[in-house]
JSON list of C-alpha atoms in Angstrom, two decimals:
[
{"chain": "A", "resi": 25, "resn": "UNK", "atom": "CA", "xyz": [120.47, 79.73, 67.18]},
{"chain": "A", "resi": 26, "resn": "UNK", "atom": "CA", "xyz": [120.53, 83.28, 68.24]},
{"chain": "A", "resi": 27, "resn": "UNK", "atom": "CA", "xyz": [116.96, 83.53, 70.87]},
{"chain": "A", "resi": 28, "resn": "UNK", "atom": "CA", "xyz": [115.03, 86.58, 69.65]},
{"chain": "A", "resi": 29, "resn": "UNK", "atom": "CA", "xyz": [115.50, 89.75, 71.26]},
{"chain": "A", "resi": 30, "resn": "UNK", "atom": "CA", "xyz": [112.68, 90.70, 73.29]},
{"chain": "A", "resi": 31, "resn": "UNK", "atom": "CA", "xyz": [111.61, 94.80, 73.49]},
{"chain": "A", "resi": 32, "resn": "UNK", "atom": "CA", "xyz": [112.40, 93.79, 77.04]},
{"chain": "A", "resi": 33, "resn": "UNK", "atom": "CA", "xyz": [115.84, 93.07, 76.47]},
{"chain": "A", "resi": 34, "resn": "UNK", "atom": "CA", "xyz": [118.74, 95.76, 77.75]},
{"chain": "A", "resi": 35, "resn": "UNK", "atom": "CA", "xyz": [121.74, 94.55, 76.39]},
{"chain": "A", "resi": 36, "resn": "UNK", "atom": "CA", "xyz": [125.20, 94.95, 77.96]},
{"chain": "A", "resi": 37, "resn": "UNK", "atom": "CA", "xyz": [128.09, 94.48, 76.08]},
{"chain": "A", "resi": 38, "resn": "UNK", "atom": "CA", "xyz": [131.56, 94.09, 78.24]},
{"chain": "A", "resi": 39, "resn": "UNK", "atom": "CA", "xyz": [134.78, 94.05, 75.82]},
{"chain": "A", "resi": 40, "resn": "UNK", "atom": "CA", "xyz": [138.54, 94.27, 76.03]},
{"chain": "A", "resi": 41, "resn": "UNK", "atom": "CA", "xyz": [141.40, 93.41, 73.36]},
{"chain": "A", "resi": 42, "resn": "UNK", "atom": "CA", "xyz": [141.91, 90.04, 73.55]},
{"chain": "A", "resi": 43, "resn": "UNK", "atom": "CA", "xyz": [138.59, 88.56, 75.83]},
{"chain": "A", "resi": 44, "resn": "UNK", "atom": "CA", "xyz": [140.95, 86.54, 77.91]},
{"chain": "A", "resi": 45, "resn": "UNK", "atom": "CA", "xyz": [140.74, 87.58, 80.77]},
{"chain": "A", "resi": 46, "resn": "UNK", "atom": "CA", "xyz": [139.38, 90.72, 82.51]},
{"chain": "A", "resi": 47, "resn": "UNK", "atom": "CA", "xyz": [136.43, 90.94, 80.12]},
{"chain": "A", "resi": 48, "resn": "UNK", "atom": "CA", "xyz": [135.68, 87.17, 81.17]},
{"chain": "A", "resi": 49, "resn": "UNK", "atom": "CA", "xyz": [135.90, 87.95, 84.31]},
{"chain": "A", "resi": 50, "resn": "UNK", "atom": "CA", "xyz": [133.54, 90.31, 84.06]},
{"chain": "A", "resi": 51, "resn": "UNK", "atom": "CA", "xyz": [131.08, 88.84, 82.22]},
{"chain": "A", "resi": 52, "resn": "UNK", "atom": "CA", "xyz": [130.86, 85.64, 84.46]},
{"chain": "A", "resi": 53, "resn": "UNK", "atom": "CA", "xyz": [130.25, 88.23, 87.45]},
{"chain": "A", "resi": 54, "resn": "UNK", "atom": "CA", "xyz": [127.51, 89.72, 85.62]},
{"chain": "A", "resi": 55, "resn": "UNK", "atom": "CA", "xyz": [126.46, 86.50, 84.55]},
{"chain": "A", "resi": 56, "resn": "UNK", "atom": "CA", "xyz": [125.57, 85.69, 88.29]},
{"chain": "A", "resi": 57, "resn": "UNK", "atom": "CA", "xyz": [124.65, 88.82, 89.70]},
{"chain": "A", "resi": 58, "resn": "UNK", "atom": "CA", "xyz": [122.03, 89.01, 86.86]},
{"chain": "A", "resi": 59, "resn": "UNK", "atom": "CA", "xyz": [120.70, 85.50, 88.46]},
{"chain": "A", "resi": 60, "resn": "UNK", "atom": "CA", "xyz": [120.70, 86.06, 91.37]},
{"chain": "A", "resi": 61, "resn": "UNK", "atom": "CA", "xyz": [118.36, 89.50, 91.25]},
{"chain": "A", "resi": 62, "resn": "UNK", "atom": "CA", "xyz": [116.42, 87.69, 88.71]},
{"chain": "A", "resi": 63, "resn": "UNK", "atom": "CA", "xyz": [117.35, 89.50, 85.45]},
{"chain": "A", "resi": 64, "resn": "UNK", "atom": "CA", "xyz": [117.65, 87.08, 83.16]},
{"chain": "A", "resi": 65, "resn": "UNK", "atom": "CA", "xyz": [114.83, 88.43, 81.07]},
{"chain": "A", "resi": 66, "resn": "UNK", "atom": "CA", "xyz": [115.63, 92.01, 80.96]},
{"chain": "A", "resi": 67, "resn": "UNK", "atom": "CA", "xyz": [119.42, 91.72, 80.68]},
{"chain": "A", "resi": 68, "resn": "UNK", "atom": "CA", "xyz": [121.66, 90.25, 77.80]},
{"chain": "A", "resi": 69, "resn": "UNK", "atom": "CA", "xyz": [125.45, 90.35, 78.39]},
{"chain": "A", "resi": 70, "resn": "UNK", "atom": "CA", "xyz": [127.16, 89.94, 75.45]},
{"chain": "A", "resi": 71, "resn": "UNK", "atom": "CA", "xyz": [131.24, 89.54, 76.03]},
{"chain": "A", "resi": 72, "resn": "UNK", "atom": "CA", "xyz": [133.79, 89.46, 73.33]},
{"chain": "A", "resi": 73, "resn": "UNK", "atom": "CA", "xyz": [137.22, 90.70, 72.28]},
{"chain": "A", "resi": 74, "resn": "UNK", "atom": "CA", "xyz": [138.54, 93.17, 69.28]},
{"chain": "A", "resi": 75, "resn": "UNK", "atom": "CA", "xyz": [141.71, 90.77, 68.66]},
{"chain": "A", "resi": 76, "resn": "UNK", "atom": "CA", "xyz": [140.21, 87.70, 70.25]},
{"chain": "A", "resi": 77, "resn": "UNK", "atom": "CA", "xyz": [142.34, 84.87, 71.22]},
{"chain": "A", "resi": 78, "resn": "UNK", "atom": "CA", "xyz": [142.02, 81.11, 71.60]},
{"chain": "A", "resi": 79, "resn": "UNK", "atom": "CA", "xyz": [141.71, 80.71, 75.12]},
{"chain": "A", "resi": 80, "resn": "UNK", "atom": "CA", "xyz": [140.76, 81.93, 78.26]},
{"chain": "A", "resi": 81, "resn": "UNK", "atom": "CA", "xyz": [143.45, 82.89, 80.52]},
{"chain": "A", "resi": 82, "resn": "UNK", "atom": "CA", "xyz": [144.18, 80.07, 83.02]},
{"chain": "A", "resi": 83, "resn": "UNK", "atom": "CA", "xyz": [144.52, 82.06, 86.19]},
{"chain": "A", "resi": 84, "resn": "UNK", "atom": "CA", "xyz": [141.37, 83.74, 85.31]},
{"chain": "A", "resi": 85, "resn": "UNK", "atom": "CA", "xyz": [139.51, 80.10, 85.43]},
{"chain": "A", "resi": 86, "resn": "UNK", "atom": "CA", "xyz": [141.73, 79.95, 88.88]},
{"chain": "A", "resi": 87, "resn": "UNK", "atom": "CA", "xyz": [140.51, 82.82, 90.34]},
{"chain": "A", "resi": 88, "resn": "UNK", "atom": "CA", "xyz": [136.66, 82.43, 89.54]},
{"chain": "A", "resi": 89, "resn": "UNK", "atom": "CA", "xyz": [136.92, 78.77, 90.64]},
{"chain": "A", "resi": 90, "resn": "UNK", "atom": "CA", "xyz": [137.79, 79.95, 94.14]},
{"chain": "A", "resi": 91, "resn": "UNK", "atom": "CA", "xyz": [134.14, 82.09, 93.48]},
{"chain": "A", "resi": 92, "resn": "UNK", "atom": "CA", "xyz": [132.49, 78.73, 92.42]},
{"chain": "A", "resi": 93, "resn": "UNK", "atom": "CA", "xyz": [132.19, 79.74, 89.07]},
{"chain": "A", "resi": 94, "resn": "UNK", "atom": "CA", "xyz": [133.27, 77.39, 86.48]},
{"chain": "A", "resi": 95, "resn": "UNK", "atom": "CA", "xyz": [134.40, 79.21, 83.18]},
{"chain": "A", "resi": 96, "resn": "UNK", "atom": "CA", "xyz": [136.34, 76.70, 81.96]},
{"chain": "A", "resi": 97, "resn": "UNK", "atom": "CA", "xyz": [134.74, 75.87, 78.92]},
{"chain": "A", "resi": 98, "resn": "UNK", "atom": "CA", "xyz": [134.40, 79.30, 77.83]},
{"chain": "A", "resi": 99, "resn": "UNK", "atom": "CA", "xyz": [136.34, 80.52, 74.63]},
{"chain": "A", "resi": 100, "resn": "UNK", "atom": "CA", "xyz": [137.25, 83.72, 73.84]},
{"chain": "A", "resi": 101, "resn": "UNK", "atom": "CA", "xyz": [135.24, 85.46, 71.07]},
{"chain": "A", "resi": 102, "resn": "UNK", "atom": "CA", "xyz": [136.00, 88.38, 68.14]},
{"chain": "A", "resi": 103, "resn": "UNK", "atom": "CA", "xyz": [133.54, 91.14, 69.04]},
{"chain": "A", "resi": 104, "resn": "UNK", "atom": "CA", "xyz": [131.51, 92.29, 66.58]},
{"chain": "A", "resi": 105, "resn": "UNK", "atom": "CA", "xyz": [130.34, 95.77, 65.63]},
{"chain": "A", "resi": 106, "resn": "UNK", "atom": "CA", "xyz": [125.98, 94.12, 65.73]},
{"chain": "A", "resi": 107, "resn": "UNK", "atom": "CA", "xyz": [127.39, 93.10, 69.40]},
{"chain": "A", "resi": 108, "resn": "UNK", "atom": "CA", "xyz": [127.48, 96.69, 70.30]},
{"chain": "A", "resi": 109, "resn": "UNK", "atom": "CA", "xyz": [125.14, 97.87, 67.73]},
{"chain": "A", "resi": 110, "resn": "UNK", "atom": "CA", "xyz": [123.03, 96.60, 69.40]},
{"chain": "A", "resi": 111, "resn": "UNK", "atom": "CA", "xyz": [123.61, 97.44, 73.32]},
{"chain": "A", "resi": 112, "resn": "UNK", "atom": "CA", "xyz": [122.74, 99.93, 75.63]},
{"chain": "A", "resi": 113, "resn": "UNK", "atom": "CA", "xyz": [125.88, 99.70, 77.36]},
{"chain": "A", "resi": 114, "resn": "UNK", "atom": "CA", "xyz": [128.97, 98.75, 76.12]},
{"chain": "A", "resi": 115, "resn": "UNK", "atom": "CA", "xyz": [131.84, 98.69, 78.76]},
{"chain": "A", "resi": 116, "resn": "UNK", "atom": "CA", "xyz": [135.38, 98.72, 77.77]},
{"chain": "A", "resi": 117, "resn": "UNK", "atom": "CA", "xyz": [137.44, 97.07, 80.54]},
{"chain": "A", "resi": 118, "resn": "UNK", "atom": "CA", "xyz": [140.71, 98.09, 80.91]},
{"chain": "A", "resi": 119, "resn": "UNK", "atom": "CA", "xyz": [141.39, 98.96, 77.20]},
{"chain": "A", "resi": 120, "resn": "UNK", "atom": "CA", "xyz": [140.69, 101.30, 74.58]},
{"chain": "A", "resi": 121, "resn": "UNK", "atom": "CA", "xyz": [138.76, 100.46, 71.80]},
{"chain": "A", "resi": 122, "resn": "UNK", "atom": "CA", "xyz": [136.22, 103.22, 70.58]},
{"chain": "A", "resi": 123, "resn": "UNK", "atom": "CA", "xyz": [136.97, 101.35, 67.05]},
{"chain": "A", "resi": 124, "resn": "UNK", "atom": "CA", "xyz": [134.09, 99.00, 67.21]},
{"chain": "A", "resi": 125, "resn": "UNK", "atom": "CA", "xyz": [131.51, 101.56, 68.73]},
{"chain": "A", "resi": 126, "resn": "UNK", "atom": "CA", "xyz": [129.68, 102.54, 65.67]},
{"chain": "A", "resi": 127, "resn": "UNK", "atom": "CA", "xyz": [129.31, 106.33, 65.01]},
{"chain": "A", "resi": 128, "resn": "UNK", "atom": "CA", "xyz": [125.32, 106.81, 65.14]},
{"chain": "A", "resi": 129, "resn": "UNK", "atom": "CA", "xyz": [125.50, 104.74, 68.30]},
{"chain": "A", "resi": 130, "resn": "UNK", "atom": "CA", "xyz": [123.14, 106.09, 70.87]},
{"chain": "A", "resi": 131, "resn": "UNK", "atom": "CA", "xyz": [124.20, 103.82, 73.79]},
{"chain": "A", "resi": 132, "resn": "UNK", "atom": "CA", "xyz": [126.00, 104.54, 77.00]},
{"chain": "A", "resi": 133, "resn": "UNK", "atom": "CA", "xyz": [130.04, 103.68, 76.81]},
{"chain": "A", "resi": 134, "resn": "UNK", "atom": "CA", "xyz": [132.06, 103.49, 79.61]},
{"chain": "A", "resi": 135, "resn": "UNK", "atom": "CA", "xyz": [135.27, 102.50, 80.84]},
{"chain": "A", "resi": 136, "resn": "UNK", "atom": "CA", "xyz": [136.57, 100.86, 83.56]},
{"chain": "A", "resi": 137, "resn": "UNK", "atom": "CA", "xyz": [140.36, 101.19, 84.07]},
{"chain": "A", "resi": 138, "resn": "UNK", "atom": "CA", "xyz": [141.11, 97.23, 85.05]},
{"chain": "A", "resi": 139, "resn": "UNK", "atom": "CA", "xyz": [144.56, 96.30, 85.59]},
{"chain": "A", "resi": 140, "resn": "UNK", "atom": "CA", "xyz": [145.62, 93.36, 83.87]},
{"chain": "A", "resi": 141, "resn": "UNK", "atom": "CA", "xyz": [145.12, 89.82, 86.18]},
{"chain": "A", "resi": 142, "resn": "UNK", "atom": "CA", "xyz": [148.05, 89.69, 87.84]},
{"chain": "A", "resi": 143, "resn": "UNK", "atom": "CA", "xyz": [149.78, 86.10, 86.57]},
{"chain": "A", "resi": 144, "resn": "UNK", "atom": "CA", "xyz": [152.69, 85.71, 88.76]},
{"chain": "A", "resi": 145, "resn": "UNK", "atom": "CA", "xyz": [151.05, 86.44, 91.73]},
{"chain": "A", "resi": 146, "resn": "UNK", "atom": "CA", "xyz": [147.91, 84.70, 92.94]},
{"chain": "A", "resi": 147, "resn": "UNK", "atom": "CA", "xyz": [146.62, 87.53, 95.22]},
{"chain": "A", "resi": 148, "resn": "UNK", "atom": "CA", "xyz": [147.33, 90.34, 92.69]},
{"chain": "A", "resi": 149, "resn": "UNK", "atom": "CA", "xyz": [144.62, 88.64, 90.50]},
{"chain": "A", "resi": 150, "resn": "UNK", "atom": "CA", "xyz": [142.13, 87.83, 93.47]},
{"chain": "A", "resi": 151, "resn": "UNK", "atom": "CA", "xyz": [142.56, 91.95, 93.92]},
{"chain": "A", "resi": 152, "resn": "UNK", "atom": "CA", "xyz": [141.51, 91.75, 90.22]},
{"chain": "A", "resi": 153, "resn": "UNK", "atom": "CA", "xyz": [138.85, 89.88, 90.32]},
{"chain": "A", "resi": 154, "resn": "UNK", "atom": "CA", "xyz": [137.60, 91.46, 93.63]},
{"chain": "A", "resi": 155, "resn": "UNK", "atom": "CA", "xyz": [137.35, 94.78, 92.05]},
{"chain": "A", "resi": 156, "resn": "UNK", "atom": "CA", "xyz": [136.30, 93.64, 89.27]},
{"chain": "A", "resi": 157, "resn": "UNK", "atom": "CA", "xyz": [133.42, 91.78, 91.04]},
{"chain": "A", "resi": 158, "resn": "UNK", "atom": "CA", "xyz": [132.65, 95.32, 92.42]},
{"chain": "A", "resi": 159, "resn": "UNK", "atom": "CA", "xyz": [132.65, 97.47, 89.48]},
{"chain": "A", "resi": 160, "resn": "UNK", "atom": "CA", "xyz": [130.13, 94.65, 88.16]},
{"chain": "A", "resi": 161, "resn": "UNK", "atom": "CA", "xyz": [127.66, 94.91, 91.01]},
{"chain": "A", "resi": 162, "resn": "UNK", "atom": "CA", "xyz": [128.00, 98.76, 90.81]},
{"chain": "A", "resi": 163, "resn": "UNK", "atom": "CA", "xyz": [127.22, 98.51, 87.13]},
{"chain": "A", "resi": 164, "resn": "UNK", "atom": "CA", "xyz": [124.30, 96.50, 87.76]},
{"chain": "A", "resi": 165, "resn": "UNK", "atom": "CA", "xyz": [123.00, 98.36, 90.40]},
{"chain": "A", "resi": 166, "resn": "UNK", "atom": "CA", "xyz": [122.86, 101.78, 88.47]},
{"chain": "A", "resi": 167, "resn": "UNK", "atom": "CA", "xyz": [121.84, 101.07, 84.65]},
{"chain": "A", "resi": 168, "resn": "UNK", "atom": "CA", "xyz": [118.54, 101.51, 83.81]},
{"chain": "A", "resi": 169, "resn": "UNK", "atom": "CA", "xyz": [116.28, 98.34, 82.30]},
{"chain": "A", "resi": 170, "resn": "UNK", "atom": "CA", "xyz": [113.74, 98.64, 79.66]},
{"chain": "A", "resi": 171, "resn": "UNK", "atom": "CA", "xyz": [111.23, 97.25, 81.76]},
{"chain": "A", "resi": 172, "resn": "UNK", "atom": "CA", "xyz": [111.79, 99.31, 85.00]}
]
């Protein structure tokens, strides 16, 4: 059952193409971050994919496990345009896809230029997931909250 939005509620929306990888990524950072400074009243992160596929990419789950943070039963999902209809930020990582952005959308977009995890080499996706672990905490520590 979807909880009810609270006024309180900013919603962040973080897609890519396929939500395998650098959007997951992403969205497990935020995940965290938003416990650990407490957010988890005022902030909804919604992840998702515009051509979704069935599973997470392995060396993503590889990566994070190295950050303690299990995302292994995570599965990709389609994005949908109420996803972003509904947020005040949606963040397009590392792809293009003003499609799903609806055209009387008021919110903030941005994107973040995210190379794709690197799969045949293990530290070219621990830079990925470094930076990306950055650009999250960056995020997070500019965007306004509707209760601040």
């Amino acid at each position: 059952a979807m909880e009810a939005r609270t006024a309180q509620m900013t919603t962040a929306a973080l897609v890519c193409v396929a939500d395998v990888g650098r959007s997951q990524m992403a969205t497990a950072f935020a995940g965290r971050e938003r416990e650990q400074r407490g957010l988890d009243k005022t902030l909804e992160i919604v992840t998702g994919g515009i051509d979704s596929h069935d599973h997470v990419h392995d060396d993503v789950i590889k990566r994070l496990r190295e950050e303690r943070i299990d995302i292994n039963n995570r599965t990709p999902r389609q994005t949908t345009a109420a996803d972003v209809a509904d947020a005040a930020y949606t963040v397009r990582v590392g792809c293009s896809v003003e499609e799903f952005v609806p055209d009387d959308w008021d919110g903030t977009a941005e994107r973040w230029e995210l190379e794709r995890p690197g799969g045949d080499s293990p530290d070219a996706a621990r830079d990925q997931r470094d930076g990306t672990r950055r650009r999250v905490e960056e995020f997070l520590d500019r965007i306004r909250l509707s209760n601040e």
